[in-house]
Amino acid sequence: MNKPRIVEWTQLRGLAFLAIVMQHNIAEYIYRADIEQPDSVMLTMIYHLTRFGTPTFVFLSGVMLFYHHSHTKPDYPRFIRKRFGDIYVPFVVWAFIYWLFVRIFTPEFWLSGMPDFRSLVRELFLPQTGYHLWFVIMVFQFYILFPLFLAGATFIQRRIEKITRFTPMQSVITLILIGMALYTLLMKWSYYDMGGWTASLPQPWSGLLQYRSYSWLMYWFYFLLGAVCAWSVDSWRSWTARVLPWMVCLFIGMYIWLGYDVLRGSGDVVNLNISTYLKPTTFIIIMAQMFMFYGFLVLLRGKDTPFQRLLTWIGRYSFGAYLVHALVIYCIAYITRPLTLPGWHLPVTLLSFLVTVATALAISWGLSKLPGSRFTVGLQRKKRPGRRLHDTVIPGTVRTSSAERTPSASANRSPGTS
């Protein structure tokens, strides 16, 4: 079936990418010894504006997968083979690049003789030098399990259609609220209880809990929420527009609470881990932000402003930019870490953010023009008679043919990464 592009998904992906880059730039500067308290507080405030980034990528992964397979069951071997080439291979390429990049600037690397390739193998499972690549490992689990998610969602959809006591909308909202309650309980266990469980359980269970952020189990709600959006796009748009004022109020309240929570729980150095994704209060602000930004993008539908065009372009190349952006931060940090910046950490962070975004997107765009771009930035150029197109893959997307593009819809793109 021909499926039109949904432009706000690309724009939301662009916003999520910008949020993630800002988070990682803040983390580079907020823990420095010479930072002053006003800069710490301001960076913490900005940090809580960006919490929606990674979960939104999971949400969009679910959106794109369910959208393109709402009426067709995927050929699983072909499906996994394509996703492996589009997402996992770029992950392996960049894991090697980060591993090598960090080591060539370490004297021990040149003096030790044979490199420690065991550390490279470890990077493929527990990325450290490419610290952001954990997301690709996590989101790829949704691809592997997608047929099970699709079968379950289809079963629930058919059951809802047979319910006569409630309308389909009431049934869906009830299921979403139940899912939110269960997921909030999971976040409560993760943040308050699982640390104690890790110390008392034997291997491999303690190891699995220690690295629970790498597991799809900790993000399943966002993925299935994507199914709701994908299967009822018009209803989703209408609903997010109606609840927009409430989401704004909820976001403001949670924004104040999270800022207070971090400042209260930190000592001389701000501890951003207090606002981890796997925490009930953080989950609430993430949901408020996702619905809020989606509602704003819905209100902008039908317009063609420079801001929308920029977000669409960013979203199209954001997967490759996501993969490379930490390398850009490393390069900037190579210059800034020897410097003392008291009173300047806030402006330097903002400047570093702008440079990182521009450079990472430029590299992603440039690599997309080269042969083999599918295996470096998840973008594959396909020639069509009379014109040239970019097919883009993101964490959770599938490629569409030219017949699936409407004349008015801009080409979509991205976190894998994921």
mmCIF file with all atom_site columns, C-alpha atoms in Angstrom, residues 121-271:
data_model
loop_
_atom_site.group_PDB
_atom_site.id
_atom_site.type_symbol
_atom_site.label_atom_id
_atom_site.label_alt_id
_atom_site.label_comp_id
_atom_site.label_asym_id
_atom_site.label_entity_id
_atom_site.label_seq_id
_atom_site.pdbx_PDB_ins_code
_atom_site.Cartn_x
_atom_site.Cartn_y
_atom_site.Cartn_z
_atom_site.occupancy
_atom_site.B_iso_or_equiv
_atom_site.pdbx_formal_charge
_atom_site.auth_seq_id
_atom_site.auth_comp_id
_atom_site.auth_asym_id
_atom_site.auth_atom_id
_atom_site.pdbx_PDB_model_num
ATOM 1   C CA . VAL A 1 121 ? 34.916  -6.799  21.070 1.00 0.00 ? 121 VAL A CA 1
ATOM 2   C CA . ARG A 1 122 ? 33.626  -5.348  24.333 1.00 0.00 ? 122 ARG A CA 1
ATOM 3   C CA . GLU A 1 123 ? 32.709  -2.134  22.501 1.00 0.00 ? 123 GLU A CA 1
ATOM 4   C CA . LEU A 1 124 ? 30.294  -4.150  20.346 1.00 0.00 ? 124 LEU A CA 1
ATOM 5   C CA . PHE A 1 125 ? 28.321  -5.153  23.436 1.00 0.00 ? 125 PHE A CA 1
ATOM 6   C CA . LEU A 1 126 ? 29.047  -2.464  26.044 1.00 0.00 ? 126 LEU A CA 1
ATOM 7   C CA . PRO A 1 127 ? 30.166  0.687   24.212 1.00 0.00 ? 127 PRO A CA 1
ATOM 8   C CA . GLN A 1 128 ? 32.410  2.932   26.286 1.00 0.00 ? 128 GLN A CA 1
ATOM 9   C CA . THR A 1 129 ? 34.426  5.127   23.918 1.00 0.00 ? 129 THR A CA 1
ATOM 10  C CA . GLY A 1 130 ? 31.367  5.542   21.708 1.00 0.00 ? 130 GLY A CA 1
ATOM 11  C CA . TYR A 1 131 ? 29.241  6.068   24.799 1.00 0.00 ? 131 TYR A CA 1
ATOM 12  C CA . HIS A 1 132 ? 26.116  7.000   22.839 1.00 0.00 ? 132 HIS A CA 1
ATOM 13  C CA . LEU A 1 133 ? 26.132  3.819   20.729 1.00 0.00 ? 133 LEU A CA 1
ATOM 14  C CA . TRP A 1 134 ? 24.380  1.863   23.470 1.00 0.00 ? 134 TRP A CA 1
ATOM 15  C CA . PHE A 1 135 ? 21.141  3.109   21.964 1.00 0.00 ? 135 PHE A CA 1
ATOM 16  C CA . VAL A 1 136 ? 21.705  1.194   18.727 1.00 0.00 ? 136 VAL A CA 1
ATOM 17  C CA . ILE A 1 137 ? 22.179  -2.032  20.692 1.00 0.00 ? 137 ILE A CA 1
ATOM 18  C CA . MET A 1 138 ? 19.000  -1.379  22.626 1.00 0.00 ? 138 MET A CA 1
ATOM 19  C CA . VAL A 1 139 ? 16.767  -0.329  19.738 1.00 0.00 ? 139 VAL A CA 1
ATOM 20  C CA . PHE A 1 140 ? 17.934  -3.198  17.513 1.00 0.00 ? 140 PHE A CA 1
ATOM 21  C CA . GLN A 1 141 ? 16.304  -5.552  20.023 1.00 0.00 ? 141 GLN A CA 1
ATOM 22  C CA . PHE A 1 142 ? 12.948  -4.079  18.995 1.00 0.00 ? 142 PHE A CA 1
ATOM 23  C CA . TYR A 1 143 ? 13.688  -5.017  15.380 1.00 0.00 ? 143 TYR A CA 1
ATOM 24  C CA . ILE A 1 144 ? 14.479  -8.590  16.355 1.00 0.00 ? 144 ILE A CA 1
ATOM 25  C CA . LEU A 1 145 ? 11.280  -8.866  18.404 1.00 0.00 ? 145 LEU A CA 1
ATOM 26  C CA . PHE A 1 146 ? 9.066   -6.806  16.108 1.00 0.00 ? 146 PHE A CA 1
ATOM 27  C CA . PRO A 1 147 ? 6.997   -9.721  14.727 1.00 0.00 ? 147 PRO A CA 1
ATOM 28  C CA . LEU A 1 148 ? 5.979   -10.559 18.302 1.00 0.00 ? 148 LEU A CA 1
ATOM 29  C CA . PHE A 1 149 ? 5.084   -6.926  19.030 1.00 0.00 ? 149 PHE A CA 1
ATOM 30  C CA . LEU A 1 150 ? 3.111   -6.741  15.782 1.00 0.00 ? 150 LEU A CA 1
ATOM 31  C CA . ALA A 1 151 ? 1.194   -9.953  16.530 1.00 0.00 ? 151 ALA A CA 1
ATOM 32  C CA . GLY A 1 152 ? 0.361   -8.759  20.034 1.00 0.00 ? 152 GLY A CA 1
ATOM 33  C CA . ALA A 1 153 ? -0.726  -5.306  18.888 1.00 0.00 ? 153 ALA A CA 1
ATOM 34  C CA . THR A 1 154 ? -2.852  -6.780  16.094 1.00 0.00 ? 154 THR A CA 1
ATOM 35  C CA . PHE A 1 155 ? -4.556  -9.139  18.548 1.00 0.00 ? 155 PHE A CA 1
ATOM 36  C CA . ILE A 1 156 ? -5.360  -6.258  20.904 1.00 0.00 ? 156 ILE A CA 1
ATOM 37  C CA . GLN A 1 157 ? -6.639  -4.143  18.023 1.00 0.00 ? 157 GLN A CA 1
ATOM 38  C CA . ARG A 1 158 ? -9.057  -6.880  16.945 1.00 0.00 ? 158 ARG A CA 1
ATOM 39  C CA . ARG A 1 159 ? -10.284 -7.356  20.487 1.00 0.00 ? 159 ARG A CA 1
ATOM 40  C CA . ILE A 1 160 ? -10.949 -3.640  20.816 1.00 0.00 ? 160 ILE A CA 1
ATOM 41  C CA . GLU A 1 161 ? -13.063 -3.702  17.656 1.00 0.00 ? 161 GLU A CA 1
ATOM 42  C CA . LYS A 1 162 ? -15.320 -6.338  19.247 1.00 0.00 ? 162 LYS A CA 1
ATOM 43  C CA . ILE A 1 163 ? -15.914 -4.401  22.459 1.00 0.00 ? 163 ILE A CA 1
ATOM 44  C CA . THR A 1 164 ? -19.400 -2.831  22.519 1.00 0.00 ? 164 THR A CA 1
ATOM 45  C CA . ARG A 1 165 ? -19.498 -1.351  26.026 1.00 0.00 ? 165 ARG A CA 1
ATOM 46  C CA . PHE A 1 166 ? -16.847 1.277   25.237 1.00 0.00 ? 166 PHE A CA 1
ATOM 47  C CA . THR A 1 167 ? -15.877 3.183   22.116 1.00 0.00 ? 167 THR A CA 1
ATOM 48  C CA . PRO A 1 168 ? -12.559 2.263   20.466 1.00 0.00 ? 168 PRO A CA 1
ATOM 49  C CA . MET A 1 169 ? -11.119 5.595   21.631 1.00 0.00 ? 169 MET A CA 1
ATOM 50  C CA . GLN A 1 170 ? -12.112 4.912   25.241 1.00 0.00 ? 170 GLN A CA 1
ATOM 51  C CA . SER A 1 171 ? -10.623 1.436   25.042 1.00 0.00 ? 171 SER A CA 1
ATOM 52  C CA . VAL A 1 172 ? -7.332  2.723   23.641 1.00 0.00 ? 172 VAL A CA 1
ATOM 53  C CA . ILE A 1 173 ? -7.059  5.469   26.256 1.00 0.00 ? 173 ILE A CA 1
ATOM 54  C CA . THR A 1 174 ? -7.758  2.918   29.001 1.00 0.00 ? 174 THR A CA 1
ATOM 55  C CA . LEU A 1 175 ? -5.011  0.637   27.679 1.00 0.00 ? 175 LEU A CA 1
ATOM 56  C CA . ILE A 1 176 ? -2.576  3.564   27.470 1.00 0.00 ? 176 ILE A CA 1
ATOM 57  C CA . LEU A 1 177 ? -3.313  4.522   31.080 1.00 0.00 ? 177 LEU A CA 1
ATOM 58  C CA . ILE A 1 178 ? -2.845  0.907   32.222 1.00 0.00 ? 178 ILE A CA 1
ATOM 59  C CA . GLY A 1 179 ? 0.417   0.730   30.267 1.00 0.00 ? 179 GLY A CA 1
ATOM 60  C CA . MET A 1 180 ? 1.602   3.985   31.836 1.00 0.00 ? 180 MET A CA 1
ATOM 61  C CA . ALA A 1 181 ? 0.811   2.684   35.327 1.00 0.00 ? 181 ALA A CA 1
ATOM 62  C CA . LEU A 1 182 ? 2.726   -0.555  34.706 1.00 0.00 ? 182 LEU A CA 1
ATOM 63  C CA . TYR A 1 183 ? 5.658   1.295   33.174 1.00 0.00 ? 183 TYR A CA 1
ATOM 64  C CA . THR A 1 184 ? 5.751   3.759   36.082 1.00 0.00 ? 184 THR A CA 1
ATOM 65  C CA . LEU A 1 185 ? 5.936   0.783   38.442 1.00 0.00 ? 185 LEU A CA 1
ATOM 66  C CA . LEU A 1 186 ? 8.827   -0.618  36.399 1.00 0.00 ? 186 LEU A CA 1
ATOM 67  C CA . MET A 1 187 ? 10.621  2.735   36.625 1.00 0.00 ? 187 MET A CA 1
ATOM 68  C CA . LYS A 1 188 ? 10.059  2.751   40.387 1.00 0.00 ? 188 LYS A CA 1
ATOM 69  C CA . TRP A 1 189 ? 11.687  -0.673  40.666 1.00 0.00 ? 189 TRP A CA 1
ATOM 70  C CA . SER A 1 190 ? 14.524  0.381   38.371 1.00 0.00 ? 190 SER A CA 1
ATOM 71  C CA . TYR A 1 191 ? 15.420  3.566   40.236 1.00 0.00 ? 191 TYR A CA 1
ATOM 72  C CA . TYR A 1 192 ? 14.740  2.651   43.843 1.00 0.00 ? 192 TYR A CA 1
ATOM 73  C CA . ASP A 1 193 ? 14.993  -1.134  44.117 1.00 0.00 ? 193 ASP A CA 1
ATOM 74  C CA . MET A 1 194 ? 17.095  -2.763  41.384 1.00 0.00 ? 194 MET A CA 1
ATOM 75  C CA . GLY A 1 195 ? 20.359  -1.397  42.758 1.00 0.00 ? 195 GLY A CA 1
ATOM 76  C CA . GLY A 1 196 ? 19.809  -3.500  45.887 1.00 0.00 ? 196 GLY A CA 1
ATOM 77  C CA . TRP A 1 197 ? 18.768  -6.497  43.811 1.00 0.00 ? 197 TRP A CA 1
ATOM 78  C CA . THR A 1 198 ? 22.013  -6.265  41.836 1.00 0.00 ? 198 THR A CA 1
ATOM 79  C CA . ALA A 1 199 ? 24.104  -6.708  44.984 1.00 0.00 ? 199 ALA A CA 1
ATOM 80  C CA . SER A 1 200 ? 22.153  -9.765  46.146 1.00 0.00 ? 200 SER A CA 1
ATOM 81  C CA . LEU A 1 201 ? 21.685  -11.724 42.913 1.00 0.00 ? 201 LEU A CA 1
ATOM 82  C CA . PRO A 1 202 ? 24.233  -14.088 41.324 1.00 0.00 ? 202 PRO A CA 1
ATOM 83  C CA . GLN A 1 203 ? 25.555  -13.747 37.802 1.00 0.00 ? 203 GLN A CA 1
ATOM 84  C CA . PRO A 1 204 ? 24.303  -13.368 35.131 1.00 0.00 ? 204 PRO A CA 1
ATOM 85  C CA . TRP A 1 205 ? 21.222  -11.763 36.715 1.00 0.00 ? 205 TRP A CA 1
ATOM 86  C CA . SER A 1 206 ? 23.154  -9.100  38.597 1.00 0.00 ? 206 SER A CA 1
ATOM 87  C CA . GLY A 1 207 ? 24.988  -8.164  35.380 1.00 0.00 ? 207 GLY A CA 1
ATOM 88  C CA . LEU A 1 208 ? 21.719  -7.908  33.461 1.00 0.00 ? 208 LEU A CA 1
ATOM 89  C CA . LEU A 1 209 ? 20.297  -5.587  36.095 1.00 0.00 ? 209 LEU A CA 1
ATOM 90  C CA . GLN A 1 210 ? 23.474  -3.520  36.200 1.00 0.00 ? 210 GLN A CA 1
ATOM 91  C CA . TYR A 1 211 ? 23.229  -2.879  32.455 1.00 0.00 ? 211 TYR A CA 1
ATOM 92  C CA . ARG A 1 212 ? 19.427  -2.730  32.371 1.00 0.00 ? 212 ARG A CA 1
ATOM 93  C CA . SER A 1 213 ? 19.498  0.516   30.391 1.00 0.00 ? 213 SER A CA 1
ATOM 94  C CA . TYR A 1 214 ? 20.701  -1.565  27.418 1.00 0.00 ? 214 TYR A CA 1
ATOM 95  C CA . SER A 1 215 ? 17.528  -3.672  27.475 1.00 0.00 ? 215 SER A CA 1
ATOM 96  C CA . TRP A 1 216 ? 14.352  -3.076  25.451 1.00 0.00 ? 216 TRP A CA 1
ATOM 97  C CA . LEU A 1 217 ? 12.358  -3.939  28.594 1.00 0.00 ? 217 LEU A CA 1
ATOM 98  C CA . MET A 1 218 ? 13.165  -0.524  30.012 1.00 0.00 ? 218 MET A CA 1
ATOM 99  C CA . TYR A 1 219 ? 11.687  1.319   26.989 1.00 0.00 ? 219 TYR A CA 1
ATOM 100 C CA . TRP A 1 220 ? 8.826   -0.892  25.803 1.00 0.00 ? 220 TRP A CA 1
ATOM 101 C CA . PHE A 1 221 ? 6.095   1.628   26.598 1.00 0.00 ? 221 PHE A CA 1
ATOM 102 C CA . TYR A 1 222 ? 7.448   4.262   24.192 1.00 0.00 ? 222 TYR A CA 1
ATOM 103 C CA . PHE A 1 223 ? 7.682   1.670   21.411 1.00 0.00 ? 223 PHE A CA 1
ATOM 104 C CA . LEU A 1 224 ? 4.108   0.450   21.830 1.00 0.00 ? 224 LEU A CA 1
ATOM 105 C CA . LEU A 1 225 ? 2.893   4.035   22.140 1.00 0.00 ? 225 LEU A CA 1
ATOM 106 C CA . GLY A 1 226 ? 4.307   4.430   18.636 1.00 0.00 ? 226 GLY A CA 1
ATOM 107 C CA . ALA A 1 227 ? 1.878   1.720   17.469 1.00 0.00 ? 227 ALA A CA 1
ATOM 108 C CA . VAL A 1 228 ? -1.063  3.771   18.766 1.00 0.00 ? 228 VAL A CA 1
ATOM 109 C CA . CYS A 1 229 ? 0.171   6.824   16.875 1.00 0.00 ? 229 CYS A CA 1
ATOM 110 C CA . ALA A 1 230 ? 0.944   4.878   13.682 1.00 0.00 ? 230 ALA A CA 1
ATOM 111 C CA . TRP A 1 231 ? -2.427  3.146   13.457 1.00 0.00 ? 231 TRP A CA 1
ATOM 112 C CA . SER A 1 232 ? -4.525  6.257   14.117 1.00 0.00 ? 232 SER A CA 1
ATOM 113 C CA . VAL A 1 233 ? -2.503  9.219   12.870 1.00 0.00 ? 233 VAL A CA 1
ATOM 114 C CA . ASP A 1 234 ? -5.445  11.606  12.490 1.00 0.00 ? 234 ASP A CA 1
ATOM 115 C CA . SER A 1 235 ? -6.857  10.788  15.930 1.00 0.00 ? 235 SER A CA 1
ATOM 116 C CA . TRP A 1 236 ? -3.403  11.142  17.443 1.00 0.00 ? 236 TRP A CA 1
ATOM 117 C CA . ARG A 1 237 ? -2.971  14.558  15.856 1.00 0.00 ? 237 ARG A CA 1
ATOM 118 C CA . SER A 1 238 ? -6.361  15.719  17.083 1.00 0.00 ? 238 SER A CA 1
ATOM 119 C CA . TRP A 1 239 ? -5.762  14.415  20.589 1.00 0.00 ? 239 TRP A CA 1
ATOM 120 C CA . THR A 1 240 ? -2.282  15.954  20.994 1.00 0.00 ? 240 THR A CA 1
ATOM 121 C CA . ALA A 1 241 ? -3.621  19.312  19.808 1.00 0.00 ? 241 ALA A CA 1
ATOM 122 C CA . ARG A 1 242 ? -6.504  19.192  22.307 1.00 0.00 ? 242 ARG A CA 1
ATOM 123 C CA . VAL A 1 243 ? -4.379  18.257  25.312 1.00 0.00 ? 243 VAL A CA 1
ATOM 124 C CA . LEU A 1 244 ? -1.573  20.677  24.425 1.00 0.00 ? 244 LEU A CA 1
ATOM 125 C CA . PRO A 1 245 ? -2.451  23.264  27.136 1.00 0.00 ? 245 PRO A CA 1
ATOM 126 C CA . TRP A 1 246 ? -2.562  20.514  29.764 1.00 0.00 ? 246 TRP A CA 1
ATOM 127 C CA . MET A 1 247 ? 0.759   19.085  28.605 1.00 0.00 ? 247 MET A CA 1
ATOM 128 C CA . VAL A 1 248 ? 2.360   22.524  28.824 1.00 0.00 ? 248 VAL A CA 1
ATOM 129 C CA . CYS A 1 249 ? 1.151   22.893  32.422 1.00 0.00 ? 249 CYS A CA 1
ATOM 130 C CA . LEU A 1 250 ? 2.316   19.382  33.311 1.00 0.00 ? 250 LEU A CA 1
ATOM 131 C CA . PHE A 1 251 ? 5.709   20.019  31.755 1.00 0.00 ? 251 PHE A CA 1
ATOM 132 C CA . ILE A 1 252 ? 6.182   23.287  33.667 1.00 0.00 ? 252 ILE A CA 1
ATOM 133 C CA . GLY A 1 253 ? 5.308   21.597  36.948 1.00 0.00 ? 253 GLY A CA 1
ATOM 134 C CA . MET A 1 254 ? 7.621   18.631  36.370 1.00 0.00 ? 254 MET A CA 1
ATOM 135 C CA . TYR A 1 255 ? 10.382  20.901  35.068 1.00 0.00 ? 255 TYR A CA 1
ATOM 136 C CA . ILE A 1 256 ? 10.373  22.803  38.359 1.00 0.00 ? 256 ILE A CA 1
ATOM 137 C CA . TRP A 1 257 ? 10.225  19.579  40.360 1.00 0.00 ? 257 TRP A CA 1
ATOM 138 C CA . LEU A 1 258 ? 13.106  17.862  38.531 1.00 0.00 ? 258 LEU A CA 1
ATOM 139 C CA . GLY A 1 259 ? 15.313  20.929  38.823 1.00 0.00 ? 259 GLY A CA 1
ATOM 140 C CA . TYR A 1 260 ? 14.620  21.132  42.549 1.00 0.00 ? 260 TYR A CA 1
ATOM 141 C CA . ASP A 1 261 ? 15.162  17.374  42.930 1.00 0.00 ? 261 ASP A CA 1
ATOM 142 C CA . VAL A 1 262 ? 18.589  17.494  41.276 1.00 0.00 ? 262 VAL A CA 1
ATOM 143 C CA . LEU A 1 263 ? 19.786  20.565  43.161 1.00 0.00 ? 263 LEU A CA 1
ATOM 144 C CA . ARG A 1 264 ? 18.539  19.142  46.466 1.00 0.00 ? 264 ARG A CA 1
ATOM 145 C CA . GLY A 1 265 ? 20.180  15.761  45.894 1.00 0.00 ? 265 GLY A CA 1
ATOM 146 C CA . SER A 1 266 ? 23.520  17.087  44.628 1.00 0.00 ? 266 SER A CA 1
ATOM 147 C CA . GLY A 1 267 ? 26.507  18.163  46.656 1.00 0.00 ? 267 GLY A CA 1
ATOM 148 C CA . ASP A 1 268 ? 29.187  20.542  45.454 1.00 0.00 ? 268 ASP A CA 1
ATOM 149 C CA . VAL A 1 269 ? 28.945  18.914  42.009 1.00 0.00 ? 269 VAL A CA 1
ATOM 150 C CA . VAL A 1 270 ? 25.601  18.606  40.238 1.00 0.00 ? 270 VAL A CA 1
ATOM 151 C CA . ASN A 1 271 ? 24.535  14.975  39.792 1.00 0.00 ? 271 ASN A CA 1
#
